[in-house]
XYZ file of C-alpha atoms in Angstrom:
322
model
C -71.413 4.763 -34.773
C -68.272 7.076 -35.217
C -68.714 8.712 -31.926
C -69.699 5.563 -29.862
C -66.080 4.048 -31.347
C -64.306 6.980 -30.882
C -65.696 6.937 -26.956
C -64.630 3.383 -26.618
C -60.856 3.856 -28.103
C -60.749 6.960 -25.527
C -61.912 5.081 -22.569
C -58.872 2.028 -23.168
C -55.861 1.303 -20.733
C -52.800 2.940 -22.245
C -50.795 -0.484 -23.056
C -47.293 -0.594 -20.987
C -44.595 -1.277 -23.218
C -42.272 -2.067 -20.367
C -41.187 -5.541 -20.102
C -41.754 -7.632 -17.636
C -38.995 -9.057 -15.848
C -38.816 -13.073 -14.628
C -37.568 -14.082 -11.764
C -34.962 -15.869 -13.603
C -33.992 -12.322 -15.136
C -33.710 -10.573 -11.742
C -31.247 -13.479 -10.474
C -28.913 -13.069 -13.274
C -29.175 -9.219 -13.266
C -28.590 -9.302 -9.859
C -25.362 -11.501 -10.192
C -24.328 -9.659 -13.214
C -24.240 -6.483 -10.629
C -22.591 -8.233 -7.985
C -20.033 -9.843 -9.369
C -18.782 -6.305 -10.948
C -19.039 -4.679 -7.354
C -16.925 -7.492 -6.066
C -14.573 -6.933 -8.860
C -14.092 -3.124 -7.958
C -13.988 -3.601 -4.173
C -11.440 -6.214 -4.832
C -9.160 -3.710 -7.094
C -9.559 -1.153 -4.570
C -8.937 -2.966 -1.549
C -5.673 -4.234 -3.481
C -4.715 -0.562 -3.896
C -5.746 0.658 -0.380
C -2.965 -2.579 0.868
C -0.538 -1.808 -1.507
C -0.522 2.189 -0.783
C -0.776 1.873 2.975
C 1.974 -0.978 3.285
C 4.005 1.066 1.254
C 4.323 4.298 2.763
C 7.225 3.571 5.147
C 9.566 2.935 2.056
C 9.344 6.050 1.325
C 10.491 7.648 4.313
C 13.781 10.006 3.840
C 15.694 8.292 5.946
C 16.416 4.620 5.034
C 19.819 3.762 6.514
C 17.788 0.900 8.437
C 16.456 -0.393 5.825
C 18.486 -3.606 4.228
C 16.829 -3.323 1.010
C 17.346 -0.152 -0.060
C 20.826 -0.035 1.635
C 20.645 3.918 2.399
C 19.704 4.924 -1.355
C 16.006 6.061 -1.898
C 13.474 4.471 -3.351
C 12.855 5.767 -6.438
C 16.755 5.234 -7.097
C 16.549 1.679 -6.216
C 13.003 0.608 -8.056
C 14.150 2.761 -11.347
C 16.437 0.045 -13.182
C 13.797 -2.448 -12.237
C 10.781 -0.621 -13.565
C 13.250 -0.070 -16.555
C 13.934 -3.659 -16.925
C 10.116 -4.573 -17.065
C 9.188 -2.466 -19.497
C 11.820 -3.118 -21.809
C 11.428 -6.612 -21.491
C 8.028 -6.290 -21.744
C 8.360 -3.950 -25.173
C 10.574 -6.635 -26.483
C 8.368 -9.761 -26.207
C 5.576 -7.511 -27.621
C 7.293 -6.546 -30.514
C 8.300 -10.057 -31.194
C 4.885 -11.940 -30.400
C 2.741 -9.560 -31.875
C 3.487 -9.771 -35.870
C 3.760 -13.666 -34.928
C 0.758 -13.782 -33.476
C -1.363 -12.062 -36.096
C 0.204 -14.353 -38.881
C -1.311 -17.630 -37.196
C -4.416 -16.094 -36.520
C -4.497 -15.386 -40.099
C -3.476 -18.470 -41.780
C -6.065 -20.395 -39.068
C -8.930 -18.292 -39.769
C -8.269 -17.614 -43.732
C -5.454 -19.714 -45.135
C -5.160 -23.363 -43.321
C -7.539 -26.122 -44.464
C -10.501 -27.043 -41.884
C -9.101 -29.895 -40.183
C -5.109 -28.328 -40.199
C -6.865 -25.095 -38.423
C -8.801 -27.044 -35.743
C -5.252 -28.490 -34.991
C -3.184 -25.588 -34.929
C -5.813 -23.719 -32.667
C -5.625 -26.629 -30.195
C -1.725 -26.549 -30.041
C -2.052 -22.756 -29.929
C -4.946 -22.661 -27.019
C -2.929 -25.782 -25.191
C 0.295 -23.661 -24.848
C -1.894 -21.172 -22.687
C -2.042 -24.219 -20.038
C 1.764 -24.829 -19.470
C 3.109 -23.287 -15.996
C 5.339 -20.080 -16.383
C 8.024 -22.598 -14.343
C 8.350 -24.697 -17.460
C 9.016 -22.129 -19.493
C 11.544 -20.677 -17.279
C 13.461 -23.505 -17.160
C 13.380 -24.265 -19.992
C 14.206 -20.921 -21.612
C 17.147 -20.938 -18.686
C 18.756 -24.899 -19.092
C 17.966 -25.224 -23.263
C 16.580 -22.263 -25.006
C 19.771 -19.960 -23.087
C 22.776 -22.230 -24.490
C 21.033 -22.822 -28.032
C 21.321 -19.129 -28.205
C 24.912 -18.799 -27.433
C 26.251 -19.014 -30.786
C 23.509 -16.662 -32.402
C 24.112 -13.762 -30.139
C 27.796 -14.317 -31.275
C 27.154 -13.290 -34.871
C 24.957 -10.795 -34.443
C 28.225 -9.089 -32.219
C 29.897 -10.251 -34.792
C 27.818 -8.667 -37.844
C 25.756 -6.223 -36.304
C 28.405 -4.874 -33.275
C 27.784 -1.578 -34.493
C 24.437 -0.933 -33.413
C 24.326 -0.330 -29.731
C 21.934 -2.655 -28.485
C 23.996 -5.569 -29.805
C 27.524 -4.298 -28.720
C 29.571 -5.163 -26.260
C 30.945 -8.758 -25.343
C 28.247 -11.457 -25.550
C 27.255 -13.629 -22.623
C 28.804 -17.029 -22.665
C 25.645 -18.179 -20.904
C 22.794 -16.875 -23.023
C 20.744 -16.128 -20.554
C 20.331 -11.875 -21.277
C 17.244 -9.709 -21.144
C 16.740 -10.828 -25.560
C 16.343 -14.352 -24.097
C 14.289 -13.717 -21.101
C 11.927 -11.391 -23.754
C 11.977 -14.020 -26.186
C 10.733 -16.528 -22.852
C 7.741 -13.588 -22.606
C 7.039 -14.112 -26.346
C 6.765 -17.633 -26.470
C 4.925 -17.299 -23.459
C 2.095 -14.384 -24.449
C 1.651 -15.948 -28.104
C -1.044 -17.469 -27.399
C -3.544 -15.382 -25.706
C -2.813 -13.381 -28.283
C -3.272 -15.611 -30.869
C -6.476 -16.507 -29.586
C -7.868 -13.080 -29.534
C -6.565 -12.145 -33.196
C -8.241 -15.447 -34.213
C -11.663 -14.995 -33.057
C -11.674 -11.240 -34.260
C -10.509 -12.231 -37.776
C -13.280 -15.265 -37.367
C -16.112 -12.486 -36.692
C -15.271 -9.933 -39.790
C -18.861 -10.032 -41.987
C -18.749 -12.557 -44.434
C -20.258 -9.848 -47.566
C -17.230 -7.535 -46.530
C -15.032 -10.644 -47.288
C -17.030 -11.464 -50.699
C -17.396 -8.237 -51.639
C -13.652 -7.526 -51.932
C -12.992 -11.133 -53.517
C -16.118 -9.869 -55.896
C -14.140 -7.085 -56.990
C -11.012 -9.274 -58.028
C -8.773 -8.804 -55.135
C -6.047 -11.149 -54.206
C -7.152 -13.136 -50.744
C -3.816 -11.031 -49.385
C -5.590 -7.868 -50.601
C -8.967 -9.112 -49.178
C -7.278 -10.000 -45.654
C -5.886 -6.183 -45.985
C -8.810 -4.368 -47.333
C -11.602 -6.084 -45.088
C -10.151 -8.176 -42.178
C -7.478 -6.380 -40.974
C -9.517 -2.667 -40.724
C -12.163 -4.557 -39.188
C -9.824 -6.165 -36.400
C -7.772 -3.491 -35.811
C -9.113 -2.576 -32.277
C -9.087 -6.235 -31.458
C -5.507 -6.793 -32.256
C -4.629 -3.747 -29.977
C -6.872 -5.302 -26.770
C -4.885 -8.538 -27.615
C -1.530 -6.846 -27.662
C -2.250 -4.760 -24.880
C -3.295 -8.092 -22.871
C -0.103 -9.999 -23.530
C 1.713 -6.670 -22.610
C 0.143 -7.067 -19.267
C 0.678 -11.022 -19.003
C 4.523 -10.050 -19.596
C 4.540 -7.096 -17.122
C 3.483 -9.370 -14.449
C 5.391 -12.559 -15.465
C 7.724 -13.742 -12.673
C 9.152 -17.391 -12.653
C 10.525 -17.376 -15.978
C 12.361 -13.737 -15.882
C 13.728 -14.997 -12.267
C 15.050 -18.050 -13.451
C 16.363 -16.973 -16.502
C 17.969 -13.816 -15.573
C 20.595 -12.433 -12.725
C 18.859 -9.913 -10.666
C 20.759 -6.900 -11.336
C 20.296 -3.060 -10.542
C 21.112 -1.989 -13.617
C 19.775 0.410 -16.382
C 20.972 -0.691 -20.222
C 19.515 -0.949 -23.620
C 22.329 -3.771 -24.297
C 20.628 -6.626 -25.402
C 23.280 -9.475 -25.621
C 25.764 -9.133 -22.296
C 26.001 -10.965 -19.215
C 24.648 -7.700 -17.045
C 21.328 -7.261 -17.718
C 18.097 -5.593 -15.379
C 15.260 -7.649 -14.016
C 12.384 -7.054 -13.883
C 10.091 -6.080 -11.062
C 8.238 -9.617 -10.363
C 11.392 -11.023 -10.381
C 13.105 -8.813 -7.289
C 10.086 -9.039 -5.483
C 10.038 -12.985 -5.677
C 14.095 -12.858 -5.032
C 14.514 -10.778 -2.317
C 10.769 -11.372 -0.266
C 11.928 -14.582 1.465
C 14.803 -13.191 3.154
C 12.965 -9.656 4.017
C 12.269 -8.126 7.152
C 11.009 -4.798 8.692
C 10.824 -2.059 6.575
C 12.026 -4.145 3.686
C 9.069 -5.871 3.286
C 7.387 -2.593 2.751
C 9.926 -2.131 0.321
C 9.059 -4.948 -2.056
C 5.305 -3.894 -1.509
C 6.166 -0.742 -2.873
C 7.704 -2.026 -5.671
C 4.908 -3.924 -6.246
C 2.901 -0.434 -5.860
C 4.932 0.412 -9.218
C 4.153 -2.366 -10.541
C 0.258 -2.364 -10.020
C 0.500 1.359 -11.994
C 2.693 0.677 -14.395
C -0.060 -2.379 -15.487
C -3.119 -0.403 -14.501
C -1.558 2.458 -17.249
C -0.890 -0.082 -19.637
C -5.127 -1.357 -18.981
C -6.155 2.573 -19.404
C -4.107 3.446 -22.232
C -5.213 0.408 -24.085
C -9.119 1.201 -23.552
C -8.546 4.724 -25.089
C -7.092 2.909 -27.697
C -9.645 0.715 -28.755
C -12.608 3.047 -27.829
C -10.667 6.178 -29.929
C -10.177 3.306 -33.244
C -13.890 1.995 -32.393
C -15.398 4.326 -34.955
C -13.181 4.017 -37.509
C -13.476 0.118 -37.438
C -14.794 -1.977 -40.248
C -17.820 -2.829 -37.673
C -19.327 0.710 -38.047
């Protein structure tokens, strides 16, 4: 009886423990795969435009060229690739510990019903057009600011950045970053939210267990655990202010200028801003020009994409997740 079982388990089918895939499986696969080729032969057709349109800006001689107005290009694009990032750096620095704070009193602090409404204000100020904010930063936000850049020339004149004689306007780089700031709050909001929302519940209970504070819990549990999350948040409304254009153009003068100064009337612009300034009245070789710039531009954001992936992949390990 052993042998004849032993004979019958040897003569069995080896059972396949690959799955079988429905047709319903190889349809979304398939779009799955598609739609991230289309993605990448959009991005590099973008860069293939963007390099071959801009190759005649930087030819040596550009005395034709009404644009650049005989100065190279590198000289010309500097102060504006100066003015975005500083900008840029500004609203960041500003939105960021803002942001965090609601998405901590939503997901830990604020009653039910009080956090359901702040996170609808929060996601509806996503929706409003980068127009209205522009004008409004330039005809109300600009003039309500008047009389606090005066004190802080007044009180802090001796640091650098707020030297110098204020603008009588109000509308300086501090007020077009503080536009960007307004502006990126609440993607990143969002983002911080929903991370904080996902940290394990027994991490949270754990700490409180132990007789921390709920400020010491938020420290000890949440925060580690969302740490790579708040940089892919930050690094996403970097790149929403990088690319903003409407509100920088109508809120600031579009000046050639390099200067940390963040309170007078001569400030730099950014690169979105030139590019929508000067493109209607372009011609020639100047419309390669502005292409160029927008070359810059394209790096400068893809850099800002790549460094924040290292980022988050390099703090992965270290998170409270793992």
């Amino acid at each position: 009886m052993t042998t004849t079982t032993t004979d019958n388990e040897s003569t069995r089918s080896p059972v396949s423990t690959k799955a079988v895939l429905r047709p319903g499986d190889r349809i979304f696969s398939g779009t799955a795969l598609s739609a991230g080729i289309i993605i990448l032969v959009t991005l590099a057709a973008v860069a293939v435009f963007l390099i071959v349109q801009a190759i005649p800006a930087f030819a040596p001689d550009t005395s034709d060229n009404h644009i650049l107005e005989g100065q190279s290009f590198i000289t010309w694009v500097w102060p504006f690739v100066f003015g975005t990032l500083w900008s840029s750096l500004i609203a960041l620095v500003i939105a960021a510990p803002i942001a965090i704070g609601i998405a901590l009193f939503i997901s830990h602090y604020a009653p039910r019903r009080l956090a359901g409404l702040l996170g609808y204000i929060i996601d509806l100020l996503a929706a409003v057009p980068s127009v209205v904010f522009g004008l409004w930063g330039a005809l109300t936000f600009a003039p309500m600011l008047v009389p606090f850049y005066k004190w802080l020339n007044t009180n802090l004149g001796w640091i650098p950045i707020f030297s110098g004689t204020p603008s009588g306007t109000g509308k300086t780089i501090l007020t077009a970053s503080l536009v960007l700031a307004v502006m990126i709050l609440p993607i990143m909001t969002a983002i911080c939210r929903e991370i904080f929302l996902q940290t394990p519940k027994l991490h949270e209970e754990a700490a409180l267990a132990l007789g921390a504070t709920r400020w010491e819990m938020v420290r000890m549990a949440v925060l580690p655990f969302a740490r790579s999350g708040i940089v892919s948040g930050a690094m996403l409304g970097l790149g929403r202010a990088l690319g903003e254009t409407m509100a920088v153009t109508l809120v600031l003068s579009p000046l050639g200028i390099v200067t940390f100064n963040l309170l007078n009337p001569e400030n730099p612009t950014t690169i979105p801003a030139i590019i929508a300034l000067r493109f209607p009245e372009a011609h020639d070789s100047g419309v390669n020009t502005l292409i160029a710039a927008g070359l810059i531009l394209f790096i400068v954001t893809f850099a800002v994409n790549f460094v924040a992936r290292w980022i988050v992949s390099r703090r992965a390990e270290f998170s409270g997740a793992n």
